[in-house]
XYZ file of C-alpha atoms in Angstrom:
221
model
C -0.062 -0.149 -0.268
C 1.406 3.839 -1.019
C 2.357 6.277 1.353
C -0.707 8.313 0.918
C -3.003 4.751 1.277
C -1.705 4.757 4.259
C -2.185 8.073 5.150
C -6.290 8.780 3.389
C -6.603 4.974 5.148
C -7.960 3.328 1.960
C -8.676 -0.253 1.713
C -7.597 -3.045 -1.149
C -8.661 -3.122 -4.628
C -12.296 -3.427 -3.903
C -12.649 -0.922 -1.148
C -14.065 2.567 -1.956
C -11.947 5.249 -1.949
C -12.118 8.335 0.443
C -14.666 11.380 -0.516
C -12.830 14.945 -1.182
C -14.014 16.263 1.741
C -12.656 13.294 3.476
C -9.293 13.944 2.312
C -9.198 17.783 2.431
C -9.814 17.204 5.662
C -6.528 14.653 6.701
C -4.129 16.753 4.749
C -5.304 19.793 7.130
C -4.893 17.111 10.270
C -1.590 16.264 8.551
C -0.418 20.019 7.895
C -1.333 20.714 11.461
C 1.096 18.052 12.815
C 4.282 19.287 10.144
C 3.353 22.323 11.009
C 3.935 21.127 15.077
C 6.881 19.286 14.208
C 8.518 22.267 12.694
C 8.018 24.246 15.802
C 10.233 21.239 17.981
C 12.626 21.018 15.506
C 13.626 25.328 15.940
C 12.902 25.095 19.521
C 15.581 22.405 19.097
C 18.025 24.675 16.902
C 18.049 27.132 19.343
C 19.000 24.842 22.185
C 21.888 22.830 20.741
C 22.789 26.375 18.926
C 23.452 27.799 22.907
C 25.392 24.750 23.766
C 27.294 24.897 21.589
C 28.176 28.494 22.191
C 28.690 27.542 25.612
C 31.072 24.810 25.706
C 32.952 26.409 22.822
C 36.274 27.242 24.574
C 35.676 24.988 27.610
C 34.337 21.124 25.946
C 35.155 20.887 22.233
C 33.599 17.953 21.430
C 29.899 18.699 23.687
C 29.639 22.076 21.371
C 31.032 19.987 18.586
C 28.001 17.316 18.970
C 25.715 19.933 18.941
C 26.262 21.638 16.506
C 26.357 18.238 14.510
C 22.605 17.562 16.539
C 21.839 21.549 15.213
C 22.326 20.794 11.482
C 20.318 17.344 11.511
C 17.714 19.744 12.989
C 18.124 21.899 10.739
C 17.763 19.251 6.948
C 15.063 17.696 8.428
C 13.266 20.871 8.951
C 13.511 21.392 5.613
C 12.234 18.058 4.688
C 9.367 18.893 6.879
C 8.742 22.325 4.149
C 9.410 20.962 1.434
C 6.973 18.098 2.767
C 3.845 21.065 3.731
C 4.303 22.493 0.283
C 3.524 18.901 -1.615
C 0.961 18.821 0.952
C -0.760 22.297 0.616
C -0.801 22.367 -3.873
C -2.633 18.831 -2.863
C -4.611 20.004 -0.175
C -5.852 23.193 -2.678
C -6.080 21.224 -5.761
C -8.756 18.639 -4.085
C -10.890 21.984 -2.222
C -10.631 23.634 -6.110
C -11.893 19.904 -7.333
C -14.311 19.594 -4.694
C -15.768 22.920 -5.305
C -16.308 22.287 -9.204
C -18.166 19.363 -8.454
C -20.296 20.929 -6.469
C -20.748 23.539 -8.755
C -21.101 21.087 -11.455
C -23.729 19.280 -8.867
C -25.482 22.358 -8.984
C -25.944 23.091 -12.205
C -27.115 19.737 -13.379
C -30.067 20.329 -11.031
C -30.344 23.740 -11.920
C -31.258 21.986 -15.506
C -33.517 19.518 -14.432
C -35.479 21.823 -12.591
C -35.359 23.838 -16.156
C -36.137 21.029 -17.567
C -39.301 20.352 -15.739
C -40.406 23.182 -16.021
C -40.572 23.842 -19.763
C -41.743 19.892 -20.414
C -45.332 20.783 -20.186
C -44.990 24.096 -22.381
C -45.868 24.092 -26.248
C -43.338 27.073 -28.448
C -46.390 27.282 -30.565
C -49.135 27.921 -27.486
C -46.490 30.106 -25.792
C -46.874 32.092 -29.283
C -50.473 31.914 -29.680
C -50.635 33.291 -25.769
C -49.219 36.276 -26.775
C -50.563 37.303 -29.498
C -54.260 36.886 -27.988
C -52.825 38.684 -24.859
C -51.515 41.179 -27.879
C -55.026 41.577 -29.189
C -56.902 41.986 -25.566
C -54.494 44.943 -25.133
C -55.217 46.360 -28.907
C -58.342 45.803 -27.913
C -58.479 47.610 -24.070
C -56.853 50.679 -25.958
C -59.806 50.924 -28.289
C -61.880 51.046 -25.105
C -60.108 53.387 -24.139
C -59.876 55.501 -26.323
C -63.686 55.343 -27.447
C -64.961 56.127 -23.435
C -62.656 58.971 -23.087
C -64.361 60.486 -26.752
C -66.326 63.442 -25.321
C -70.181 63.544 -26.110
C -71.707 66.579 -27.537
C -69.725 68.687 -26.512
C -68.160 70.361 -30.066
C -68.631 66.413 -31.952
C -68.767 67.807 -35.764
C -71.841 65.736 -37.260
C -72.388 65.504 -40.513
C -75.851 66.473 -41.854
C -77.111 65.903 -45.604
C -77.978 70.469 -44.941
C -75.072 70.875 -42.874
C -72.564 71.407 -46.266
C -75.556 73.612 -48.112
C -75.914 76.396 -45.396
C -72.010 76.683 -45.112
C -71.424 77.041 -49.131
C -74.901 79.923 -49.269
C -73.211 81.770 -46.392
C -69.895 81.883 -48.253
C -71.798 82.464 -50.944
C -73.351 85.860 -49.579
C -70.159 86.973 -47.775
C -68.253 86.974 -50.621
C -70.891 88.865 -52.463
C -71.365 91.355 -49.858
C -67.679 91.745 -50.368
C -67.852 91.984 -53.664
C -70.060 94.856 -53.775
C -68.685 98.005 -55.415
C -69.132 101.305 -55.411
C -70.823 102.345 -52.465
C -67.733 104.488 -52.028
C -69.182 107.758 -54.139
C -73.177 107.081 -53.046
C -73.718 110.475 -52.920
C -75.570 111.462 -49.468
C -78.038 114.290 -48.593
C -76.558 117.312 -48.212
C -77.077 119.102 -44.115
C -80.410 121.649 -44.152
C -78.997 125.562 -43.712
C -82.174 126.060 -41.845
C -82.951 125.330 -39.103
C -86.125 122.941 -37.916
C -88.640 123.779 -36.659
C -89.809 123.532 -32.805
C -92.406 121.204 -31.625
C -94.966 122.932 -30.318
C -95.802 122.467 -27.173
C -98.652 120.042 -25.877
C -101.362 122.956 -25.306
C -101.336 124.344 -28.892
C -101.887 120.765 -29.913
C -104.666 120.468 -28.412
C -106.005 123.972 -29.129
C -105.448 122.947 -32.736
C -107.413 119.648 -32.097
C -110.367 121.681 -31.075
C -110.492 124.547 -33.754
C -110.943 121.337 -36.582
C -113.272 120.054 -34.100
C -115.870 122.925 -34.597
C -114.680 123.938 -38.168
C -116.059 120.299 -39.438
C -119.410 121.099 -37.388
C -119.910 123.309 -38.925
C -120.075 122.114 -42.290
C -122.044 118.961 -40.862
C -124.715 121.680 -39.592
C -124.802 123.601 -43.560
């Protein structure tokens, strides 16, 4: 069994492989373990360096051993750095693959839902429905225009005799405008003598009485 097989807990040939989520979780746990190992090695390196400096002049053998251990720890630390880089790359690739899988799964689910929604739809029926809607809208507009049209105020009537009346009126106006010579019509002169004043009421009564007497005298003869 490979190292990754042992790491992920994979079984034999017939065993089912781990899911992407399980593999990502295992890789994160491994990263955490290696990070702690890094911190431990860094502390050991610092301790060996202190030991080498402390015994540099007093005990050269002890100082040399401390430097050798320091060098070995540094080599392990370098290997862990490389392993962490590989694990991080693999984890990111699995996370991207898992994201893509979820996206494709959801897109497929949405596609099935859309197909089910359109299953009972007929494009010809949709066209007929839209045509009916358009006709009803046009009819509604015509009804609105008819309702909003004023009735009985300023409405033009096309009666049989109305046109003839208008023509006769236009002809009369034209004849009046074409009458000429009105500028040269002589006007009577103003009288130079003053008009007699109207007799008073009493004088009128006297004249009437005289006329009655004369008429009676003639009848008596």
